[in-house]
Structures are given as structure tokens and as C-alpha cells.
PDB file of C-alpha atoms in Angstrom:
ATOM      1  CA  UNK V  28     -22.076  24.966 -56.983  1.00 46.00           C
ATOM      2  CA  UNK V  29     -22.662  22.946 -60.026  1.00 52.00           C
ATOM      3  CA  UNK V  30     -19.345  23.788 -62.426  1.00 54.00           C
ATOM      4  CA  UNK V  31     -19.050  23.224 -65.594  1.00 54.00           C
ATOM      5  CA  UNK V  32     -16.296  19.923 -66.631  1.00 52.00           C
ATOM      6  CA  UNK V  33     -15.613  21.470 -69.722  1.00 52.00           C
ATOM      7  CA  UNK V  34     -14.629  24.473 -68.372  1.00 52.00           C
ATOM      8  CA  UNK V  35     -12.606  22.772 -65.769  1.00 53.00           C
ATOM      9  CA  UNK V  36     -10.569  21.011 -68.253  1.00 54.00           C
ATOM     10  CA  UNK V  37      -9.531  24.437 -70.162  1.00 56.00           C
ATOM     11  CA  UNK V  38      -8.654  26.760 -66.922  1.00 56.00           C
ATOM     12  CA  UNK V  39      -5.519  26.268 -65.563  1.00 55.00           C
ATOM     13  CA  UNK V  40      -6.927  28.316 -62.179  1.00 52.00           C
ATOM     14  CA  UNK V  41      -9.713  26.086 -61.675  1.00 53.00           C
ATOM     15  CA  UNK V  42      -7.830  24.962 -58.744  1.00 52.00           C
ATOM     16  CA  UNK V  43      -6.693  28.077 -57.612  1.00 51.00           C
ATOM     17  CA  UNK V  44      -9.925  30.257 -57.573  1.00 55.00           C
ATOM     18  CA  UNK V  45     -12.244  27.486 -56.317  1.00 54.00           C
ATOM     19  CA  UNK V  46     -10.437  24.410 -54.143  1.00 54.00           C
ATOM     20  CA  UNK V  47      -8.042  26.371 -52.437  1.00 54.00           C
ATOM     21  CA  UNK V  48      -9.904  29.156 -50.642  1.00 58.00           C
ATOM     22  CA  UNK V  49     -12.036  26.071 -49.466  1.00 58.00           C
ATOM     23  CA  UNK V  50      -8.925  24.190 -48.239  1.00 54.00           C
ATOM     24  CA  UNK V  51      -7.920  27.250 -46.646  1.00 56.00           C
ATOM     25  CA  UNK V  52     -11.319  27.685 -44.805  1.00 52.00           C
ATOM     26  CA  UNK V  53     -11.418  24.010 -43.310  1.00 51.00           C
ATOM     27  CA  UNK V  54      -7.717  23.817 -42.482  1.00 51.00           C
ATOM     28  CA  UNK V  55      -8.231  27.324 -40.444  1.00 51.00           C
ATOM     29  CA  UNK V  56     -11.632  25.656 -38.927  1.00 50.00           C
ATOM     30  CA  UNK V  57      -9.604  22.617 -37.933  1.00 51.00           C
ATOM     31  CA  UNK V  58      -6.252  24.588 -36.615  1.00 49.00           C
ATOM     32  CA  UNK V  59      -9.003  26.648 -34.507  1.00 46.00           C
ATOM     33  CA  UNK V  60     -10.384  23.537 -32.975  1.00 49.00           C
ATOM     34  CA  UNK V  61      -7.375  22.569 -32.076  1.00 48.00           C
ATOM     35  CA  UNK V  62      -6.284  25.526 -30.498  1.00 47.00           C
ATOM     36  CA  UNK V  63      -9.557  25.163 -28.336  1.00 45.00           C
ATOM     37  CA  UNK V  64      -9.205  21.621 -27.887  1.00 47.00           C
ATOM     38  CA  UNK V  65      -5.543  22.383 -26.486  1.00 47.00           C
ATOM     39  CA  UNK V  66      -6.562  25.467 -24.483  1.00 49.00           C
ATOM     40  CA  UNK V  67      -9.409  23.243 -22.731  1.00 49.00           C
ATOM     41  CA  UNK V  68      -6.241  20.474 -21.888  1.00 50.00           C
ATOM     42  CA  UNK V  69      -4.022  23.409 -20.126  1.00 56.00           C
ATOM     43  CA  UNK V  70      -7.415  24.571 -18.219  1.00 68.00           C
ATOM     44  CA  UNK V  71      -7.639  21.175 -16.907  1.00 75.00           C
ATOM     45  CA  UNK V  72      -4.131  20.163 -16.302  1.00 77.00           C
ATOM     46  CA  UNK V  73      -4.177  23.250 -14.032  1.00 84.00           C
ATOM     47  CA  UNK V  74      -7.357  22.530 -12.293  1.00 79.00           C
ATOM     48  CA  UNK V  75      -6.023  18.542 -11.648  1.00 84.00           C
ATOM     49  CA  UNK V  76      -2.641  20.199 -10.382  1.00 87.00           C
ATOM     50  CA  UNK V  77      -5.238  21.945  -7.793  1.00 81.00           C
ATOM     51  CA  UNK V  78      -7.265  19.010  -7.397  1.00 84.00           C
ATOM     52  CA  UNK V  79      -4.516  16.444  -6.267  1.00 82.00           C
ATOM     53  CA  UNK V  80      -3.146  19.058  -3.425  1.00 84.00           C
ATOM     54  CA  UNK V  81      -6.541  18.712  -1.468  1.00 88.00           C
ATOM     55  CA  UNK V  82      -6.210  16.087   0.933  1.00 89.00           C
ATOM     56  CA  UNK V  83      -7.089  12.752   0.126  1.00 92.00           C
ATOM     57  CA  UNK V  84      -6.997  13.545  -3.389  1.00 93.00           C
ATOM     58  CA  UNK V  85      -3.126  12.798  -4.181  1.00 94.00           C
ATOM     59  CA  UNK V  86      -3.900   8.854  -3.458  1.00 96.00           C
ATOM     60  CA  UNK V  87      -6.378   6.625  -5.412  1.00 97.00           C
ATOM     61  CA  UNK V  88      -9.547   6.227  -3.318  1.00 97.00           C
ATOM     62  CA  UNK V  89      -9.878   2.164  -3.749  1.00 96.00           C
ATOM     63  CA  UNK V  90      -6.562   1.140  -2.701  1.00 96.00           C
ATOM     64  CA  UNK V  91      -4.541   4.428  -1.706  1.00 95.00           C
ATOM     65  CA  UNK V  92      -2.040   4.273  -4.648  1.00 95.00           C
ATOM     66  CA  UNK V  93      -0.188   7.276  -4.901  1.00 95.00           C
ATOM     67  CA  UNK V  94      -0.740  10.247  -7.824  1.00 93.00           C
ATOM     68  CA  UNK V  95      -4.040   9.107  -9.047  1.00 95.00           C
ATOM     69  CA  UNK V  96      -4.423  10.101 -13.097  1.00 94.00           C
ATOM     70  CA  UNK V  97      -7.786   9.006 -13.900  1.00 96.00           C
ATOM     71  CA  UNK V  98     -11.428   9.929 -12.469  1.00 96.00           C
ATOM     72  CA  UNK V  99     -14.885   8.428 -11.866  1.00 97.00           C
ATOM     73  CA  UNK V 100     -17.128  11.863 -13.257  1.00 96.00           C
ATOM     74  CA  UNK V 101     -20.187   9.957 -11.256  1.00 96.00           C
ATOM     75  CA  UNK V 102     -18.278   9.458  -7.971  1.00 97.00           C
ATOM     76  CA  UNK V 103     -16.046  12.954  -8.432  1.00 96.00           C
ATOM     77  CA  UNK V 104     -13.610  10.629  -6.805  1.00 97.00           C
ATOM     78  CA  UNK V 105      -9.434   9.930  -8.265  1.00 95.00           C
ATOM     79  CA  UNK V 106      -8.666   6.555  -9.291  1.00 97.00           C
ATOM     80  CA  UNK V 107      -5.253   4.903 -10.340  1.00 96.00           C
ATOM     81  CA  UNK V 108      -5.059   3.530 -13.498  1.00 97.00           C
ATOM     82  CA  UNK V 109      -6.013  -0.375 -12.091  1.00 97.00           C
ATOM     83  CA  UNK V 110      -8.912   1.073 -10.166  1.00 97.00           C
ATOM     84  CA  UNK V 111      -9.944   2.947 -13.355  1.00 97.00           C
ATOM     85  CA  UNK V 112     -10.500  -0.212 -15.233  1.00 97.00           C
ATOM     86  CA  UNK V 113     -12.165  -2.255 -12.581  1.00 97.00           C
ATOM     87  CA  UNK V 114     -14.610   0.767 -12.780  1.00 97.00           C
ATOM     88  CA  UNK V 115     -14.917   0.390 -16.520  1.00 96.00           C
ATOM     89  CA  UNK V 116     -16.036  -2.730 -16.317  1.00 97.00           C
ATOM     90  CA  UNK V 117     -18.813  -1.572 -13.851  1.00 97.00           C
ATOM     91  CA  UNK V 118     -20.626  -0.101 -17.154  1.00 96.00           C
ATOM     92  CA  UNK V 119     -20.437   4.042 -17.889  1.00 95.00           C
ATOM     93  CA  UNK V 120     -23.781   3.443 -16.307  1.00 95.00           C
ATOM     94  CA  UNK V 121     -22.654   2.779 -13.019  1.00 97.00           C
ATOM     95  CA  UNK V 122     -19.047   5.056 -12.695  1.00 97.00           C
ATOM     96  CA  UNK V 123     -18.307   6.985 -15.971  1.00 97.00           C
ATOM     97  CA  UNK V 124     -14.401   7.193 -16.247  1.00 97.00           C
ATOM     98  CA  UNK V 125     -12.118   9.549 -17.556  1.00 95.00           C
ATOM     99  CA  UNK V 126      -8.523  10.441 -17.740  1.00 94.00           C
ATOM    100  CA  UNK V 127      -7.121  13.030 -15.754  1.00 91.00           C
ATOM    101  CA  UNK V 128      -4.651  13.973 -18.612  1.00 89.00           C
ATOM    102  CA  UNK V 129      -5.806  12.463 -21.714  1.00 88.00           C
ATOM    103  CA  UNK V 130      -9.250  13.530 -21.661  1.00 89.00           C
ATOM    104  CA  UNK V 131     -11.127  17.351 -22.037  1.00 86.00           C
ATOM    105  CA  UNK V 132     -13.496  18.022 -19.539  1.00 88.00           C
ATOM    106  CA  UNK V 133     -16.572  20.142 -19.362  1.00 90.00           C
ATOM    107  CA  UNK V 134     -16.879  22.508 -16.612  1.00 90.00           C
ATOM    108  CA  UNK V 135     -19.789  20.006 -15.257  1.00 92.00           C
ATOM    109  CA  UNK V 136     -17.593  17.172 -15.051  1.00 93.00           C
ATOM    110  CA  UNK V 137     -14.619  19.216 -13.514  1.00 91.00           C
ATOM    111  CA  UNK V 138     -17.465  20.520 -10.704  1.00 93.00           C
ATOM    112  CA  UNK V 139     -18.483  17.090  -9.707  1.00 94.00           C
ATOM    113  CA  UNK V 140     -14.710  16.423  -8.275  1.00 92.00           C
ATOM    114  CA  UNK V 141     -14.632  19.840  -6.948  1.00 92.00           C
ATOM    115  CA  UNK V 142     -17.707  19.147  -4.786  1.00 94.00           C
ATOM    116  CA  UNK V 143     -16.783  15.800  -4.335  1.00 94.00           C
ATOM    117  CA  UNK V 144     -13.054  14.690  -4.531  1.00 95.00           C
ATOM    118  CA  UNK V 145     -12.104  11.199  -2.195  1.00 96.00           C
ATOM    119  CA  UNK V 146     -12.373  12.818   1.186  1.00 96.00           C
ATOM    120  CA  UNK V 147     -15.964  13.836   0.844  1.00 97.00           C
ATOM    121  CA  UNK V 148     -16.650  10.507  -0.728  1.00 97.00           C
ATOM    122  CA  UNK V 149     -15.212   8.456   1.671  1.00 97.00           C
ATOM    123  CA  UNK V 150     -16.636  10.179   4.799  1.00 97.00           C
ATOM    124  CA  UNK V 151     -20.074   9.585   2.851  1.00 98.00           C
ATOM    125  CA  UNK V 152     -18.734   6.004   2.245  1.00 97.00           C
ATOM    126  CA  UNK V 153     -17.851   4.986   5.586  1.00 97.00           C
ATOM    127  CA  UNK V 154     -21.092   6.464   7.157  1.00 97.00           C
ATOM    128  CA  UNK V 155     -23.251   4.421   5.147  1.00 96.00           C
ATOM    129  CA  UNK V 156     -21.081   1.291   5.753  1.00 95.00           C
ATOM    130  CA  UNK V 157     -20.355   1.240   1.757  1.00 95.00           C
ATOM    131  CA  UNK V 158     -17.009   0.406   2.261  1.00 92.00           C
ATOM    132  CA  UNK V 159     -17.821  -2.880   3.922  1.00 94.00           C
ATOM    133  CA  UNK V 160     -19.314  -4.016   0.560  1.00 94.00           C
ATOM    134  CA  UNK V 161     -16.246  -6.635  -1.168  1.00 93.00           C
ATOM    135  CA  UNK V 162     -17.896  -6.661  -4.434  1.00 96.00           C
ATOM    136  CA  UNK V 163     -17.256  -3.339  -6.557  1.00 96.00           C
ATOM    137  CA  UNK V 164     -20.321  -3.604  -8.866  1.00 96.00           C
ATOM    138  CA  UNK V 165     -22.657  -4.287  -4.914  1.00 97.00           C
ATOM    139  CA  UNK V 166     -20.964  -1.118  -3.625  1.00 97.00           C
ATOM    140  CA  UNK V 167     -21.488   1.170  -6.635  1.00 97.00           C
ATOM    141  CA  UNK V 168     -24.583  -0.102  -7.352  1.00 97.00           C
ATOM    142  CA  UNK V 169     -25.801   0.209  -3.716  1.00 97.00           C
ATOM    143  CA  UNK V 170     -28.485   2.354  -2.953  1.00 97.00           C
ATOM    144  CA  UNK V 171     -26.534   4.280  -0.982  1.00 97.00           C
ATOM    145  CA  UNK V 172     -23.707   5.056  -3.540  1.00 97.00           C
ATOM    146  CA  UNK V 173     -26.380   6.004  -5.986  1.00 97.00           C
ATOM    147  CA  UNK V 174     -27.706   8.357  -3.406  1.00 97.00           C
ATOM    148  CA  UNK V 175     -24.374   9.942  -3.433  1.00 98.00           C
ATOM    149  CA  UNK V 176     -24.066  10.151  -7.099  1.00 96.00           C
ATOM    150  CA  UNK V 177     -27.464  11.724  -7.263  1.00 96.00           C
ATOM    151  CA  UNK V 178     -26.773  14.555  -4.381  1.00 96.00           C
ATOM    152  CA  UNK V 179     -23.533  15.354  -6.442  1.00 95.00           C
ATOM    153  CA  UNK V 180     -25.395  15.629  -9.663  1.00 93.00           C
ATOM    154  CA  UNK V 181     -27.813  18.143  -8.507  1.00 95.00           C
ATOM    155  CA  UNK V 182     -25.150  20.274  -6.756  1.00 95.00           C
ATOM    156  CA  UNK V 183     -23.749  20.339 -10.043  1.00 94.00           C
ATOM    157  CA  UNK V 184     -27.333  21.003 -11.686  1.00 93.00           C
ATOM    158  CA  UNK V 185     -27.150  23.901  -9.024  1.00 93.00           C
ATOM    159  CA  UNK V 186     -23.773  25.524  -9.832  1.00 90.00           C
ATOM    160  CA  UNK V 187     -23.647  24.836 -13.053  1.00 85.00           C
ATOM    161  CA  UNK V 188     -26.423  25.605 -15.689  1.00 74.00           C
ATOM    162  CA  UNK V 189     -26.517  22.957 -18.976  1.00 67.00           C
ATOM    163  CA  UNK V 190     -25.562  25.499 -21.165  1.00 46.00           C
ATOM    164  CA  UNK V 191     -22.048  26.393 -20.106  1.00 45.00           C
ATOM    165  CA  UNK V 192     -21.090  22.955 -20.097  1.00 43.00           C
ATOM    166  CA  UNK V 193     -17.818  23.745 -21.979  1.00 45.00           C
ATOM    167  CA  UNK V 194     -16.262  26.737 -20.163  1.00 42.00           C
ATOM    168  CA  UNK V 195     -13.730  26.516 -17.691  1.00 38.00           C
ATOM    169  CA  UNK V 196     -14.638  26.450 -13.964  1.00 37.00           C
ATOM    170  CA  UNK V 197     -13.858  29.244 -12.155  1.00 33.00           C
ATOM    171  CA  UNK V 198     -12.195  28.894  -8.835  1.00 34.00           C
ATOM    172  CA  UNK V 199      -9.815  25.960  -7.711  1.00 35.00           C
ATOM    173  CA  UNK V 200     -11.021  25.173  -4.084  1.00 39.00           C
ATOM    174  CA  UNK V 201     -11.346  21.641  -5.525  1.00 41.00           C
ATOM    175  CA  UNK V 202     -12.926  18.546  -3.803  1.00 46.00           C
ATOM    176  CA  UNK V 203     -13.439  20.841  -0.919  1.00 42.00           C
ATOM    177  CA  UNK V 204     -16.962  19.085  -0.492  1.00 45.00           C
ATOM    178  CA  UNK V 205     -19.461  22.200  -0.623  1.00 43.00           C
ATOM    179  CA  UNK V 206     -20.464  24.491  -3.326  1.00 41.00           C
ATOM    180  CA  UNK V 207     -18.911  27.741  -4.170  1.00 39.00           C
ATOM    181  CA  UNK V 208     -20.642  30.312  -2.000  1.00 39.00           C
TER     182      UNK V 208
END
């Protein structure tokens, strides 16, 4: 693509014939991403409306705060916004947080609170005694909750393959605690 400066200079449709079809190309590109981006936001705000009328789900699952808008993926349990940043500072390593409303979600992510959501998690909890546990970073560090953050990932693995980790998840059954049958 190597164009001559001289003959820049002299036409007056330099611009026109070259730099504008390629303006036109990338603003189409990024108007399409957009539109995806977007489309990806409405699939999610209907799967949270979905998600938050499963019981247990419409409260945050530390400290019962009503109309939970933010997530732990690893737990696939609904946090409030305090909760959310107390398991920030845990590490991504330890609970990997996201927005309910903010954030796009892969289908993967989305399927970890519809296996999970806080009911599941908390009957798991409160079985293994992880509740007990005062310190956050002890309890979600435990070996138990780590247990429970691997058996979610490979239901997950199981319903949904790596490469269609950007598509939408079908069904809204969510945080009903088993896989789709």
C-alpha cells in the first residue's frame, strides 16, 4: 500500500478513493461489535431477571442484603455490592467477581450460577461447617470451598464445551443446583 506523496499532493480525491472506504470499514466493524456487545448485555439482563426469582438468589449470600447486583463466577453465588469487594480483595484467584449489570458474560460463567446460585451453595456451605469460618479469605480458601468450586467447574466443563464460550445459555432454570437434563 505504498502511495506515492507526490501524487497525494496533486489529487484532490486522494482522500476520497483511499481513507474513506477504510473509515467506513472500521466504523461498520466497530458499530457491529457494539451491536454484539449490546445484544450479549440484554441476553444477560434477562437471564439475571431469571436468576434472582430462584429462591435464595434475590438476597446477597454473605449477609442477606436484598437485590444482589454483582456475582462470584467461582462460587456461582450473588453478592451485594459490599460483599463484592470484600471478595475482591480475596484475589480473582480465590472468588473471581463480576457485575451482574455492568459486565458481559460468557455462557460458561452464566452456567456456573445456574448450577450453583446461593441455595445450592449454602446447603454445601453449612454441611461442611464453612460457614463457621469468621475469616473470609479461611473460608474461601478452605479445602472444602475449593472442593465446591472445583465440582462446579467440571459441571460446567460438562455442559458446556470451551468453544461456545460466548453464546447465550439456553434455558433459564437458573441456580436450580443440577445440570440441564
Amino acid at each position: 500500500d505504498s502511495i506515492n506523496a507526490e501524487y497525494m499532493g496533486h489529487n484532490p480525491f486522494f482522500f476520497d478513493s483511499v481513507f474513506f472506504p477504510r473509515l467506513f470499514v472500521c466504523v461498520c466493524v466497530c458499530v457491529l461489535c457494539i451491536d454484539f456487545r449490546l445484544s450479549l448485555m440484554a441476553t444477560d439482563a434477562k437471564f439475571f431477571q431469571s436468576l434472582v426469582l430462584v429462591p435464595g438468589n434475590n438476597k446477597c449470600f454473605e449477609c442477606a442484603t436484598s437485590g444482589p447486583r454483582w456475582a462470584s463466577v467461582s462460587f456461582g453465588v450473588l453478592l451485594c455490592l459490599d460483599c463484592a469487594g470484600k471478595h475482591r480483595g480475596l484475589g480473582v484467584h480465590v472468588s473471581f467477581v463480576r457485575s451482574t449489570t455492568l459486565d458481559a458474560w460468557t455462557e460458561r460463567e452464566r452456567e456456573i450460577l445456574n448450577l450453583g446460585g446461593n441455595q445450592r451453595a449454602r446447603a454445601f456451605f453449612e454441611k461442611e461447617g464453612i460457614l463457621e469460618i469468621r475469616e473470609m479469605k479461611d473460608r474461601y480458601t478452605s479445602e472444602p470451598a475449593q472442593r465446591y468450586k472445583a465440582m462446579l467447574a467440571r459441571e460446567v466443563a460438562a455442559v458446556c464445551p470451551e468453544s461456545s464460550s460466548s453464546a447465550p445459555v439456553r434455558g433459564l432454570g437458573a441456580g436450580l443446583g443440577a445440570p440441564p437434563g
